[in-house]
Coordinates of C-alpha atoms in Angstrom, one line a residue:
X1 CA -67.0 -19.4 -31.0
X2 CA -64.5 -22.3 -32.0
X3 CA -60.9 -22.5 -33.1
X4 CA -60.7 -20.7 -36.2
X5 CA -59.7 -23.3 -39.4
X6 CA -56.0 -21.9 -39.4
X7 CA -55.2 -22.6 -35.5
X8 CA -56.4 -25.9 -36.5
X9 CA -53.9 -26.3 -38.8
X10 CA -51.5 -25.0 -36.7
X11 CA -52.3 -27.6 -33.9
X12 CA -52.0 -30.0 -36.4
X13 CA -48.8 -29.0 -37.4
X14 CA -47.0 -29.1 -33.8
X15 CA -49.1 -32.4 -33.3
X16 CA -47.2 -34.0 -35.8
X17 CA -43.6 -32.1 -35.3
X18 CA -43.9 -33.4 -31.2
X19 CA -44.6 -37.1 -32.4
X20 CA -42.2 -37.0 -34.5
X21 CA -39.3 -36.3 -31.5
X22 CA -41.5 -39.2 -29.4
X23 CA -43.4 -36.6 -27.6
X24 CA -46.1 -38.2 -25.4
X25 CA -49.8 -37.3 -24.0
X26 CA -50.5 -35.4 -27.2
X27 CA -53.3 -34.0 -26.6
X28 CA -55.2 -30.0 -27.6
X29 CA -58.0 -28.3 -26.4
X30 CA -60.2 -25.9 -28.6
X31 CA -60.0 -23.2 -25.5
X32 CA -61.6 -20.4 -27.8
X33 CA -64.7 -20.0 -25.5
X34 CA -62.4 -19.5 -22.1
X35 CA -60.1 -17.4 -23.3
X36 CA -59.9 -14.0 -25.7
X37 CA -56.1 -14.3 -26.1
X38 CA -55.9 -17.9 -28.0
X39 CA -58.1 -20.2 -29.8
X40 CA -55.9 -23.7 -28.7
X41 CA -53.5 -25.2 -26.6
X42 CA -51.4 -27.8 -27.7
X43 CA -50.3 -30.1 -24.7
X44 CA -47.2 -32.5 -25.1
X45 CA -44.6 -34.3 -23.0
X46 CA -41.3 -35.6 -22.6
X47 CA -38.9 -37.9 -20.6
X48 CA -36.2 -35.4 -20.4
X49 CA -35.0 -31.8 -20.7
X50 CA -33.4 -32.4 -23.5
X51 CA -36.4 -34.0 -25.4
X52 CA -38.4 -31.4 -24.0
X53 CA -36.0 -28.9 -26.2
X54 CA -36.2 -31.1 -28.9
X55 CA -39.3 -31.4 -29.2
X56 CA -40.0 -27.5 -29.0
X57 CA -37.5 -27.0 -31.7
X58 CA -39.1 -29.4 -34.3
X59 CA -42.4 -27.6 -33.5
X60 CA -40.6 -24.6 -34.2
X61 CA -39.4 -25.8 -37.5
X62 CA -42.4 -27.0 -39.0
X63 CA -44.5 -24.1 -38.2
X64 CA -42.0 -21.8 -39.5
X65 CA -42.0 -23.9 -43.0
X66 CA -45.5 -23.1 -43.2
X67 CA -45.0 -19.4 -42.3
X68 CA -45.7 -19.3 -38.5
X69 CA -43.8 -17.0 -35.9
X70 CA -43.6 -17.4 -32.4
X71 CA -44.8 -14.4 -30.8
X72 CA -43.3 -15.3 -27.5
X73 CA -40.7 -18.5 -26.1
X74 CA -40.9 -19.3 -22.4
X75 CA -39.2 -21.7 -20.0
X76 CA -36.2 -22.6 -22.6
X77 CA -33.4 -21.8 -20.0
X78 CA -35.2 -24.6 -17.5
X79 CA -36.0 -27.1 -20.2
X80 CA -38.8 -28.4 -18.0
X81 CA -41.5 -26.3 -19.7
X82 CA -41.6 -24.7 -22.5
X83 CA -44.6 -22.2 -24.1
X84 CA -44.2 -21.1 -27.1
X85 CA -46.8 -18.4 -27.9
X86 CA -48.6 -18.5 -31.9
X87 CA -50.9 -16.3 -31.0
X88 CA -53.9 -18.1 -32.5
X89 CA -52.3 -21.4 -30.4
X90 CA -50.2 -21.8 -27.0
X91 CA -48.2 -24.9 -27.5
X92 CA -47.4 -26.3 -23.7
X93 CA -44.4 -28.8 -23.8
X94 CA -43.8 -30.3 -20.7
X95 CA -40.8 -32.8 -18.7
X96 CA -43.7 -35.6 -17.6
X97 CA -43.3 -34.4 -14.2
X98 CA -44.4 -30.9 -14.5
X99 CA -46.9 -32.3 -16.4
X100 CA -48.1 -34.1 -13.7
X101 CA -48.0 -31.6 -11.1
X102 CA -49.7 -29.0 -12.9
X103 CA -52.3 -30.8 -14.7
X104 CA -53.3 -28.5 -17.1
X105 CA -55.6 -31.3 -18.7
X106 CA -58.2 -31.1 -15.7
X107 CA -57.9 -27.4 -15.8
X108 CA -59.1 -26.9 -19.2
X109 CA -61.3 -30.6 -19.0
X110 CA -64.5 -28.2 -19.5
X111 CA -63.3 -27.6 -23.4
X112 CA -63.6 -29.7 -26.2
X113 CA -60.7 -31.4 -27.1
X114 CA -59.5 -31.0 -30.6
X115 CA -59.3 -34.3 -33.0
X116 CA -55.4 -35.1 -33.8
X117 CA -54.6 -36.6 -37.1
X118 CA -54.5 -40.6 -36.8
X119 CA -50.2 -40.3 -37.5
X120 CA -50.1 -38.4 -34.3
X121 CA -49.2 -41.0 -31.9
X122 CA -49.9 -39.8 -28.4
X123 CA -49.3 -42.9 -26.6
X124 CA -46.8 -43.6 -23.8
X125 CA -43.9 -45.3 -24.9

């Protein structure tokens, strides 16, 4: 089983909405043979809390404009990690040092990663 054309989309979608707020270590993982509840995770980090909350607003945004509702927020109180819950994707933005610490790139390193469009600039900065 793979991601299904419309979590694609959706990853796409947050891909872009994170590098546009200077998100960094873009990165998604086609998780659909792992896990029953989700077909993607989107990864992304940020320098600050406050870009973290940025950033998790603009993906909010721009999957609502093309007709996408969380299901579930977590972590927004903190601002050092954020889930937001699609459903079909898990979008994981992260302050660079809980991204560090937890890593979740060598936990799901046994999935295939998903191709990003070439505007998504995942970079550091």
């Amino acid at each position: 089983m793979t991601a299904t054309d419309h979590a694609l989309e959706l990853v796409r979608t947050a891909a872009r909405a994170a590098s546009d707020k200077l998100a960094q270590q873009i990165i998604a993982f086609d998780v659909s043979d792992q896990l029953a509840i989700t077909d993607a995770f989107l990864l992304a980090s940020a320098t600050n809390d406050r870009q973290v909350k940025s950033i998790v607003d603009e993906v909010e945004d721009k999957l609502r404009e093309i007709g996408a509702k969380p299901i579930r927020r977590e972590g927004e109180r903190d601002g050092r990690w954020v889930l937001i819950d699609y459903g079909e994707i898990v979008v994981h933005v992260q302050h660079e040092e809980e991204r560090q610490f937890y890593a979740l790139e060598r936990l799901w390193r046994d999935c295939p990663t998903i191709e990003l469009p070439a505007d998504v600039t995942s970079g550091e900065r």
